[in-house]
Amino acid sequence: MNRMRIERALARFDTWWQGLSQRERVLVGTLAALLAGVVLVYGVVKPVQASRAQARADIRQAETLMARIRAAGRLETAPPVQAAGPPQTIVATAATAAGLQPTLAATGGGVTATLVDAPYPAVVTWLNDVARTSTLGVRRVTLQRGSASGRVNGTVEFGA
């Protein structure tokens, strides 16, 4: 069925084409060739060129990034310096560095620190610093909301 439709369309085209004068055939043929050229250039060649240029730019960017990464070297950080001394000194030094002033009491093999109205971010920084720079670990933490937003009261037990 489709073949018959195509044959009928070609027959109509042939009849139309035969009805044109020689001059009209040249003009229509030239117009068709120009139209085919425009479609080829703007429908195929230009998009392929644009894609190729974009791909080259992406490759250049990736190569530049890789060169920067290689030039930067390894991003390893030096291991933290281990704090030395008795547990109370280690905890007090880290607290001072975090801007805290806890009350310290020695317990069996560790230290108990009591905080009053301390800023929560400083407490978290302090706990991380002690755990990172010493062999002391956090055994127990009890925190309660302080007098203002972002402030806490509590006790922290450190031990080996």
PDB file of C-alpha atoms in Angstrom:
ATOM      1  CA  MET A   1       0.000   0.000   0.000  1.00  0.00           C
ATOM      2  CA  ASN A   2       2.824   2.428   0.862  1.00  0.00           C
ATOM      3  CA  ARG A   3       4.579   1.537  -2.354  1.00  0.00           C
ATOM      4  CA  MET A   4       1.521   2.540  -4.350  1.00  0.00           C
ATOM      5  CA  ARG A   5       1.359   5.893  -2.573  1.00  0.00           C
ATOM      6  CA  ILE A   6       5.038   6.538  -3.306  1.00  0.00           C
ATOM      7  CA  GLU A   7       4.564   5.580  -6.978  1.00  0.00           C
ATOM      8  CA  ARG A   8       1.540   7.901  -7.278  1.00  0.00           C
ATOM      9  CA  ALA A   9       3.505  10.763  -5.687  1.00  0.00           C
ATOM     10  CA  LEU A  10       6.400  10.190  -8.075  1.00  0.00           C
ATOM     11  CA  ALA A  11       4.012  10.071 -11.022  1.00  0.00           C
ATOM     12  CA  ARG A  12       2.430  13.403  -9.967  1.00  0.00           C
ATOM     13  CA  PHE A  13       5.924  14.923  -9.565  1.00  0.00           C
ATOM     14  CA  ASP A  14       6.956  13.630 -12.985  1.00  0.00           C
ATOM     15  CA  THR A  15       3.828  15.070 -14.561  1.00  0.00           C
ATOM     16  CA  TRP A  16       4.458  18.418 -12.884  1.00  0.00           C
ATOM     17  CA  TRP A  17       8.150  18.350 -13.893  1.00  0.00           C
ATOM     18  CA  GLN A  18       7.315  17.582 -17.537  1.00  0.00           C
ATOM     19  CA  GLY A  19       4.906  20.524 -17.543  1.00  0.00           C
ATOM     20  CA  LEU A  20       7.725  22.966 -16.759  1.00  0.00           C
ATOM     21  CA  SER A  21       9.682  24.766 -19.465  1.00  0.00           C
ATOM     22  CA  GLN A  22      13.454  24.307 -19.763  1.00  0.00           C
ATOM     23  CA  ARG A  23      14.070  27.657 -18.062  1.00  0.00           C
ATOM     24  CA  GLU A  24      11.735  26.798 -15.149  1.00  0.00           C
ATOM     25  CA  ARG A  25      13.430  23.411 -14.701  1.00  0.00           C
ATOM     26  CA  VAL A  26      16.839  25.104 -14.398  1.00  0.00           C
ATOM     27  CA  LEU A  27      15.472  27.611 -11.868  1.00  0.00           C
ATOM     28  CA  VAL A  28      13.691  24.951  -9.763  1.00  0.00           C
ATOM     29  CA  GLY A  29      16.742  22.665  -9.898  1.00  0.00           C
ATOM     30  CA  THR A  30      19.022  25.519  -8.841  1.00  0.00           C
ATOM     31  CA  LEU A  31      16.661  26.462  -6.015  1.00  0.00           C
ATOM     32  CA  ALA A  32      16.529  22.816  -4.863  1.00  0.00           C
ATOM     33  CA  ALA A  33      20.333  22.564  -4.915  1.00  0.00           C
ATOM     34  CA  LEU A  34      20.691  25.809  -2.943  1.00  0.00           C
ATOM     35  CA  LEU A  35      18.078  24.672  -0.427  1.00  0.00           C
ATOM     36  CA  ALA A  36      19.827  21.289  -0.041  1.00  0.00           C
ATOM     37  CA  GLY A  37      23.139  23.120   0.483  1.00  0.00           C
ATOM     38  CA  VAL A  38      21.656  25.388   3.173  1.00  0.00           C
ATOM     39  CA  VAL A  39      20.118  22.401   4.980  1.00  0.00           C
ATOM     40  CA  LEU A  40      23.421  20.536   4.749  1.00  0.00           C
ATOM     41  CA  VAL A  41      25.462  23.456   6.078  1.00  0.00           C
ATOM     42  CA  TYR A  42      23.131  24.608   8.867  1.00  0.00           C
ATOM     43  CA  GLY A  43      21.582  21.248   9.690  1.00  0.00           C
ATOM     44  CA  VAL A  44      24.681  19.046   9.625  1.00  0.00           C
ATOM     45  CA  VAL A  45      28.024  20.844   9.244  1.00  0.00           C
ATOM     46  CA  LYS A  46      27.512  23.711  11.729  1.00  0.00           C
ATOM     47  CA  PRO A  47      26.157  21.484  14.552  1.00  0.00           C
ATOM     48  CA  VAL A  48      29.019  19.015  14.054  1.00  0.00           C
ATOM     49  CA  GLN A  49      31.569  21.853  14.138  1.00  0.00           C
ATOM     50  CA  ALA A  50      30.002  23.316  17.284  1.00  0.00           C
ATOM     51  CA  SER A  51      30.011  19.923  19.007  1.00  0.00           C
ATOM     52  CA  ARG A  52      33.629  19.358  18.023  1.00  0.00           C
ATOM     53  CA  ALA A  53      34.676  22.782  19.332  1.00  0.00           C
ATOM     54  CA  GLN A  54      32.828  22.146  22.613  1.00  0.00           C
ATOM     55  CA  ALA A  55      34.472  18.734  22.957  1.00  0.00           C
ATOM     56  CA  ARG A  56      37.913  20.253  22.400  1.00  0.00           C
ATOM     57  CA  ALA A  57      37.197  22.958  24.986  1.00  0.00           C
ATOM     58  CA  ASP A  58      36.074  20.287  27.471  1.00  0.00           C
ATOM     59  CA  ILE A  59      39.248  18.289  26.825  1.00  0.00           C
ATOM     60  CA  ARG A  60      41.403  21.402  27.301  1.00  0.00           C
ATOM     61  CA  GLN A  61      39.613  22.199  30.553  1.00  0.00           C
ATOM     62  CA  ALA A  62      40.044  18.631  31.817  1.00  0.00           C
ATOM     63  CA  GLU A  63      43.745  18.651  30.898  1.00  0.00           C
ATOM     64  CA  THR A  64      44.230  21.981  32.682  1.00  0.00           C
ATOM     65  CA  LEU A  65      42.461  20.673  35.760  1.00  0.00           C
ATOM     66  CA  MET A  66      44.552  17.481  35.757  1.00  0.00           C
ATOM     67  CA  ALA A  67      47.744  19.547  35.428  1.00  0.00           C
ATOM     68  CA  ARG A  68      46.704  21.687  38.399  1.00  0.00           C
ATOM     69  CA  ILE A  69      45.898  18.604  40.450  1.00  0.00           C
ATOM     70  CA  ARG A  70      49.273  17.039  39.610  1.00  0.00           C
ATOM     71  CA  ALA A  71      51.064  20.307  40.422  1.00  0.00           C
ATOM     72  CA  ALA A  72      49.285  20.583  43.772  1.00  0.00           C
ATOM     73  CA  GLY A  73      50.719  17.267  44.894  1.00  0.00           C
ATOM     74  CA  ARG A  74      49.187  15.024  47.471  1.00  0.00           C
ATOM     75  CA  LEU A  75      46.636  16.524  49.821  1.00  0.00           C
ATOM     76  CA  GLU A  76      47.598  14.523  52.867  1.00  0.00           C
ATOM     77  CA  THR A  77      47.774  16.389  56.123  1.00  0.00           C
ATOM     78  CA  ALA A  78      50.418  15.776  58.696  1.00  0.00           C
ATOM     79  CA  PRO A  79      49.245  13.685  61.617  1.00  0.00           C
ATOM     80  CA  PRO A  80      48.368  15.831  64.631  1.00  0.00           C
ATOM     81  CA  VAL A  81      51.018  16.262  67.277  1.00  0.00           C
ATOM     82  CA  GLN A  82      50.221  14.065  70.244  1.00  0.00           C
ATOM     83  CA  ALA A  83      49.875  16.037  73.462  1.00  0.00           C
ATOM     84  CA  ALA A  84      52.112  14.931  76.286  1.00  0.00           C
ATOM     85  CA  GLY A  85      51.677  15.154  80.010  1.00  0.00           C
ATOM     86  CA  PRO A  86      49.123  14.157  82.585  1.00  0.00           C
ATOM     87  CA  PRO A  87      45.473  13.910  81.511  1.00  0.00           C
ATOM     88  CA  GLN A  88      44.474  17.059  83.439  1.00  0.00           C
ATOM     89  CA  THR A  89      47.077  19.135  81.597  1.00  0.00           C
ATOM     90  CA  ILE A  90      46.027  17.771  78.201  1.00  0.00           C
ATOM     91  CA  VAL A  91      42.329  18.493  78.846  1.00  0.00           C
ATOM     92  CA  ALA A  92      43.044  21.962  80.309  1.00  0.00           C
ATOM     93  CA  THR A  93      45.296  22.956  77.388  1.00  0.00           C
ATOM     94  CA  ALA A  94      42.709  21.867  74.810  1.00  0.00           C
ATOM     95  CA  ALA A  95      39.944  23.683  76.741  1.00  0.00           C
ATOM     96  CA  THR A  96      41.945  26.902  76.807  1.00  0.00           C
ATOM     97  CA  ALA A  97      42.589  26.614  73.062  1.00  0.00           C
ATOM     98  CA  ALA A  98      38.819  26.222  72.484  1.00  0.00           C
ATOM     99  CA  GLY A  99      38.038  29.210  74.710  1.00  0.00           C
ATOM    100  CA  LEU A 100      36.567  27.195  77.580  1.00  0.00           C
ATOM    101  CA  GLN A 101      37.271  27.210  81.313  1.00  0.00           C
ATOM    102  CA  PRO A 102      35.985  23.940  82.747  1.00  0.00           C
ATOM    103  CA  THR A 103      36.376  22.831  86.319  1.00  0.00           C
ATOM    104  CA  LEU A 104      38.616  19.748  86.260  1.00  0.00           C
ATOM    105  CA  ALA A 105      38.726  16.879  88.719  1.00  0.00           C
ATOM    106  CA  ALA A 106      40.983  13.832  88.516  1.00  0.00           C
ATOM    107  CA  THR A 107      39.239  10.458  88.516  1.00  0.00           C
ATOM    108  CA  GLY A 108      40.595   6.911  88.328  1.00  0.00           C
ATOM    109  CA  GLY A 109      42.783   7.011  85.206  1.00  0.00           C
ATOM    110  CA  GLY A 110      41.055  10.047  83.722  1.00  0.00           C
ATOM    111  CA  VAL A 111      39.587  13.492  84.194  1.00  0.00           C
ATOM    112  CA  THR A 112      36.067  14.823  84.744  1.00  0.00           C
ATOM    113  CA  ALA A 113      35.387  18.314  83.392  1.00  0.00           C
ATOM    114  CA  THR A 114      32.393  20.404  84.423  1.00  0.00           C
ATOM    115  CA  LEU A 115      31.187  23.163  82.106  1.00  0.00           C
ATOM    116  CA  VAL A 116      28.901  26.039  83.028  1.00  0.00           C
ATOM    117  CA  ASP A 117      27.201  28.143  80.340  1.00  0.00           C
ATOM    118  CA  ALA A 118      29.733  27.208  77.624  1.00  0.00           C
ATOM    119  CA  PRO A 119      29.197  27.833  73.891  1.00  0.00           C
ATOM    120  CA  TYR A 120      28.178  24.561  72.231  1.00  0.00           C
ATOM    121  CA  PRO A 121      30.445  24.907  69.129  1.00  0.00           C
ATOM    122  CA  ALA A 122      33.452  25.453  71.402  1.00  0.00           C
ATOM    123  CA  VAL A 123      32.554  22.336  73.416  1.00  0.00           C
ATOM    124  CA  VAL A 124      32.388  20.207  70.250  1.00  0.00           C
ATOM    125  CA  THR A 125      35.704  21.640  69.045  1.00  0.00           C
ATOM    126  CA  TRP A 126      37.273  20.921  72.426  1.00  0.00           C
ATOM    127  CA  LEU A 127      36.062  17.305  72.474  1.00  0.00           C
ATOM    128  CA  ASN A 128      37.379  16.744  68.953  1.00  0.00           C
ATOM    129  CA  ASP A 129      40.741  18.322  69.798  1.00  0.00           C
ATOM    130  CA  VAL A 130      41.246  16.139  72.881  1.00  0.00           C
ATOM    131  CA  ALA A 131      40.319  12.959  70.997  1.00  0.00           C
ATOM    132  CA  ARG A 132      42.531  13.864  68.023  1.00  0.00           C
ATOM    133  CA  THR A 133      45.675  14.973  69.858  1.00  0.00           C
ATOM    134  CA  SER A 134      45.830  12.555  72.750  1.00  0.00           C
ATOM    135  CA  THR A 135      45.197   8.987  73.782  1.00  0.00           C
ATOM    136  CA  LEU A 136      42.331  10.182  75.960  1.00  0.00           C
ATOM    137  CA  GLY A 137      38.867   9.270  74.803  1.00  0.00           C
ATOM    138  CA  VAL A 138      35.488  10.577  75.829  1.00  0.00           C
ATOM    139  CA  ARG A 139      33.824   8.110  78.200  1.00  0.00           C
ATOM    140  CA  ARG A 140      30.620   9.981  78.932  1.00  0.00           C
ATOM    141  CA  VAL A 141      29.097  13.335  78.039  1.00  0.00           C
ATOM    142  CA  THR A 142      26.112  14.901  79.768  1.00  0.00           C
ATOM    143  CA  LEU A 143      24.930  18.204  78.309  1.00  0.00           C
ATOM    144  CA  GLN A 144      21.923  20.338  79.158  1.00  0.00           C
ATOM    145  CA  ARG A 145      20.616  23.544  77.639  1.00  0.00           C
ATOM    146  CA  GLY A 146      22.249  26.615  79.131  1.00  0.00           C
ATOM    147  CA  SER A 147      20.882  30.015  80.030  1.00  0.00           C
ATOM    148  CA  ALA A 148      20.855  31.246  76.411  1.00  0.00           C
ATOM    149  CA  SER A 149      20.530  29.781  72.946  1.00  0.00           C
ATOM    150  CA  GLY A 150      23.680  27.938  71.878  1.00  0.00           C
ATOM    151  CA  ARG A 151      25.025  27.614  75.432  1.00  0.00           C
ATOM    152  CA  VAL A 152      25.262  24.386  77.444  1.00  0.00           C
ATOM    153  CA  ASN A 153      25.981  23.117  80.935  1.00  0.00           C
ATOM    154  CA  GLY A 154      27.394  19.654  81.472  1.00  0.00           C
ATOM    155  CA  THR A 155      30.053  17.202  82.472  1.00  0.00           C
ATOM    156  CA  VAL A 156      32.511  15.276  80.351  1.00  0.00           C
ATOM    157  CA  GLU A 157      34.496  12.246  81.493  1.00  0.00           C
ATOM    158  CA  PHE A 158      37.785  11.580  79.725  1.00  0.00           C
ATOM    159  CA  GLY A 159      39.803   8.399  80.097  1.00  0.00           C
ATOM    160  CA  ALA A 160      42.395   6.288  78.392  1.00  0.00           C
TER     161      ALA A 160
END
